[in-house]
Amino acid sequence: MVLLVVDTQKGCFDERLYAFETVKNNIRKLITTARENNIEVVYVQHDDGPGTDLDKASENYEIYEDFAPRAEERRFEKNVNSAFHPMTGLTEYLLSKGEIDIIVIGVSTDYCMDATIKSGFEKGFNLYVPAYTNSTYDNPYFDKETAYKYFNEFMWGTRYAKIITVEEAIRMMK
């Protein structure tokens, strides 16, 4: 089992997110539990390129301080939505370790989380998404709460991943 932390960077993880405090606390709790139980924590960071809010050379690119990776924890970079895109090397890394069970947490629900979950499913991974461990902002079509609920309560759980509680995720890691 692996805990995959998607795009929890300073430039996109802030109080504008839906259920920010709950999501922040749940992510922190899962990272702590994974580390305490020798479950690998793997981070993915999004680079939108020079001059953007997620420029690799900027402070915004760094992981939110509450979730900062340890020196020995792996980081993968991407400039597309899916963490499993061939450019990242994540799929090969996980398969080389025999890992197929992945707990996925992070942002943004309707962009990188959605692409990562659908792509991971198509690559044969067993994906678990704990409730209130991903979030997003308002977009032109959904307010942030509706977007969160659409993907977590309708789209992913019936097709691509198993939606679980934080408590279930903790039990899985122990």
Short mmCIF file of C-alpha atoms in Angstrom, two decimals, residues 7-171:
data_model
loop_
_atom_site.label_atom_id
_atom_site.label_comp_id
_atom_site.label_asym_id
_atom_site.label_seq_id
_atom_site.Cartn_x
_atom_site.Cartn_y
_atom_site.Cartn_z
CA ASP A 7 -0.51 18.58 -5.72
CA THR A 8 -0.77 19.79 -2.12
CA GLN A 9 1.43 22.72 -3.00
CA LYS A 10 1.45 26.17 -1.43
CA GLY A 11 0.16 27.70 -4.67
CA CYS A 12 -3.02 25.63 -4.67
CA PHE A 13 -3.63 24.52 -1.08
CA ASP A 14 -5.25 27.33 0.89
CA GLU A 15 -8.41 28.45 2.69
CA ARG A 16 -10.30 29.01 -0.59
CA LEU A 17 -10.69 25.23 -0.91
CA TYR A 18 -13.95 23.51 -0.03
CA ALA A 19 -13.95 22.30 3.61
CA PHE A 20 -10.37 23.53 3.94
CA GLU A 21 -9.82 22.90 7.66
CA THR A 22 -11.36 19.42 7.56
CA VAL A 23 -9.39 18.42 4.47
CA LYS A 24 -6.15 19.84 5.90
CA ASN A 25 -6.59 17.97 9.18
CA ASN A 26 -7.51 14.71 7.44
CA ILE A 27 -4.55 14.85 5.08
CA ARG A 28 -2.19 15.57 7.99
CA LYS A 29 -3.70 12.66 9.93
CA LEU A 30 -3.25 10.22 7.04
CA ILE A 31 0.33 11.26 6.34
CA THR A 32 1.18 10.86 10.04
CA THR A 33 -0.51 7.45 10.19
CA ALA A 34 1.27 6.25 7.05
CA ARG A 35 4.65 7.26 8.41
CA GLU A 36 3.97 5.65 11.79
CA ASN A 37 3.06 2.39 10.05
CA ASN A 38 5.85 2.32 7.46
CA ILE A 39 3.46 2.98 4.59
CA GLU A 40 5.30 4.83 1.85
CA VAL A 41 4.17 8.42 1.26
CA VAL A 42 4.68 9.51 -2.35
CA TYR A 43 4.22 13.11 -3.48
CA VAL A 44 3.31 14.50 -6.88
CA GLN A 45 3.90 18.15 -7.69
CA HIS A 46 2.47 20.10 -10.61
CA ASP A 47 4.70 22.48 -12.58
CA ASP A 48 2.80 24.88 -14.85
CA GLY A 49 6.00 26.43 -16.15
CA PRO A 50 7.94 29.67 -15.80
CA GLY A 51 5.98 32.73 -14.69
CA THR A 52 2.90 30.79 -13.51
CA ASP A 53 1.46 30.34 -10.02
CA LEU A 54 2.97 26.84 -9.96
CA ASP A 55 6.38 27.71 -11.39
CA LYS A 56 8.92 25.11 -10.26
CA ALA A 57 11.28 27.93 -9.25
CA SER A 58 8.72 29.62 -6.97
CA GLU A 59 7.75 29.15 -3.33
CA ASN A 60 4.22 28.22 -4.50
CA TYR A 61 5.64 25.03 -6.03
CA GLU A 62 6.71 23.69 -2.63
CA ILE A 63 4.46 21.33 -0.67
CA TYR A 64 2.19 22.98 1.91
CA GLU A 65 4.17 23.15 5.17
CA ASP A 66 1.79 20.90 7.16
CA PHE A 67 2.46 18.06 4.70
CA ALA A 68 6.12 18.66 3.82
CA PRO A 69 7.82 15.53 2.56
CA ARG A 70 10.72 14.06 4.46
CA ALA A 71 14.05 13.86 2.67
CA GLU A 72 13.65 10.13 1.97
CA GLU A 73 10.11 10.40 0.57
CA ARG A 74 9.76 10.24 -3.21
CA ARG A 75 8.54 13.17 -5.27
CA PHE A 76 7.31 12.99 -8.85
CA GLU A 77 6.79 15.99 -11.10
CA LYS A 78 4.20 16.57 -13.78
CA ASN A 79 2.93 19.29 -16.09
CA VAL A 80 -0.27 17.44 -16.99
CA ASN A 81 -3.26 16.59 -14.79
CA SER A 82 -2.67 12.87 -14.23
CA ALA A 83 -0.01 11.72 -11.78
CA PHE A 84 0.05 8.45 -13.76
CA HIS A 85 0.96 10.07 -17.08
CA PRO A 86 4.04 8.33 -18.54
CA MET A 87 6.11 11.53 -18.11
CA THR A 88 6.10 11.14 -14.31
CA GLY A 89 7.50 7.63 -13.99
CA LEU A 90 5.08 7.00 -11.10
CA THR A 91 3.35 4.00 -12.69
CA GLU A 92 6.63 2.22 -13.35
CA TYR A 93 7.91 3.05 -9.88
CA LEU A 94 4.83 1.59 -8.16
CA LEU A 95 4.72 -1.50 -10.35
CA SER A 96 8.45 -2.15 -9.79
CA LYS A 97 7.70 -2.28 -6.07
CA GLY A 98 4.62 -4.49 -6.56
CA GLU A 99 2.33 -1.79 -5.22
CA ILE A 100 -1.22 -1.81 -6.57
CA ASP A 101 -3.22 -0.57 -3.56
CA ILE A 102 -3.09 3.21 -3.42
CA ILE A 103 -4.80 5.69 -1.13
CA VAL A 104 -5.11 8.93 -3.12
CA ILE A 105 -5.42 12.34 -1.46
CA GLY A 106 -4.87 15.94 -2.60
CA VAL A 107 -6.11 18.69 -4.89
CA SER A 108 -7.82 19.69 -7.14
CA THR A 109 -10.79 17.34 -7.11
CA ASP A 110 -12.06 18.28 -10.57
CA TYR A 111 -8.68 18.48 -12.29
CA CYS A 112 -5.64 16.52 -11.16
CA MET A 113 -7.40 14.24 -8.69
CA ASP A 114 -10.00 13.24 -11.28
CA ALA A 115 -7.41 12.60 -13.99
CA THR A 116 -5.17 10.69 -11.58
CA ILE A 117 -7.98 8.47 -10.32
CA LYS A 118 -9.29 7.62 -13.79
CA SER A 119 -5.81 6.99 -15.16
CA GLY A 120 -4.79 4.90 -12.15
CA PHE A 121 -7.93 2.80 -12.56
CA GLU A 122 -7.12 2.19 -16.23
CA LYS A 123 -3.60 1.09 -15.27
CA GLY A 124 -5.01 -1.55 -12.93
CA PHE A 125 -4.40 0.05 -9.55
CA ASN A 126 -6.83 -0.42 -6.64
CA LEU A 127 -7.59 3.16 -5.64
CA TYR A 128 -9.04 4.31 -2.33
CA VAL A 129 -10.22 7.87 -1.77
CA PRO A 130 -10.92 8.79 1.86
CA ALA A 131 -13.75 11.30 2.27
CA TYR A 132 -12.69 14.89 2.80
CA THR A 133 -9.06 14.33 1.85
CA ASN A 134 -9.39 16.12 -1.49
CA SER A 135 -10.82 19.49 -2.37
CA THR A 136 -11.19 22.11 -5.05
CA TYR A 137 -12.24 25.68 -5.80
CA ASP A 138 -15.30 27.09 -7.53
CA ASN A 139 -15.14 26.74 -11.31
CA PRO A 140 -17.31 28.18 -14.10
CA TYR A 141 -19.65 25.14 -14.01
CA PHE A 142 -19.73 23.98 -10.36
CA ASP A 143 -19.34 25.68 -7.05
CA LYS A 144 -16.61 23.93 -5.02
CA GLU A 145 -19.02 21.95 -2.82
CA THR A 146 -20.95 20.65 -5.83
CA ALA A 147 -17.71 19.73 -7.61
CA TYR A 148 -16.46 17.86 -4.54
CA LYS A 149 -19.74 15.97 -4.12
CA TYR A 150 -20.08 15.17 -7.83
CA PHE A 151 -16.71 13.41 -8.00
CA ASN A 152 -16.61 11.89 -4.51
CA GLU A 153 -20.24 10.88 -4.12
CA PHE A 154 -21.24 10.16 -7.72
CA MET A 155 -18.42 9.76 -10.23
CA TRP A 156 -15.48 7.95 -8.64
CA GLY A 157 -17.08 5.53 -6.19
CA THR A 158 -19.34 3.82 -8.69
CA ARG A 159 -16.68 3.50 -11.36
CA TYR A 160 -13.03 4.14 -10.58
CA ALA A 161 -12.21 3.97 -6.87
CA LYS A 162 -13.51 2.90 -3.52
CA ILE A 163 -14.64 5.86 -1.45
CA ILE A 164 -13.88 5.22 2.22
CA THR A 165 -13.83 7.12 5.48
CA VAL A 166 -10.64 8.49 7.00
CA GLU A 167 -11.06 5.94 9.78
CA GLU A 168 -11.19 3.10 7.22
CA ALA A 169 -8.03 4.44 5.58
CA ILE A 170 -6.29 4.50 8.95
CA ARG A 171 -7.34 0.89 9.64
#
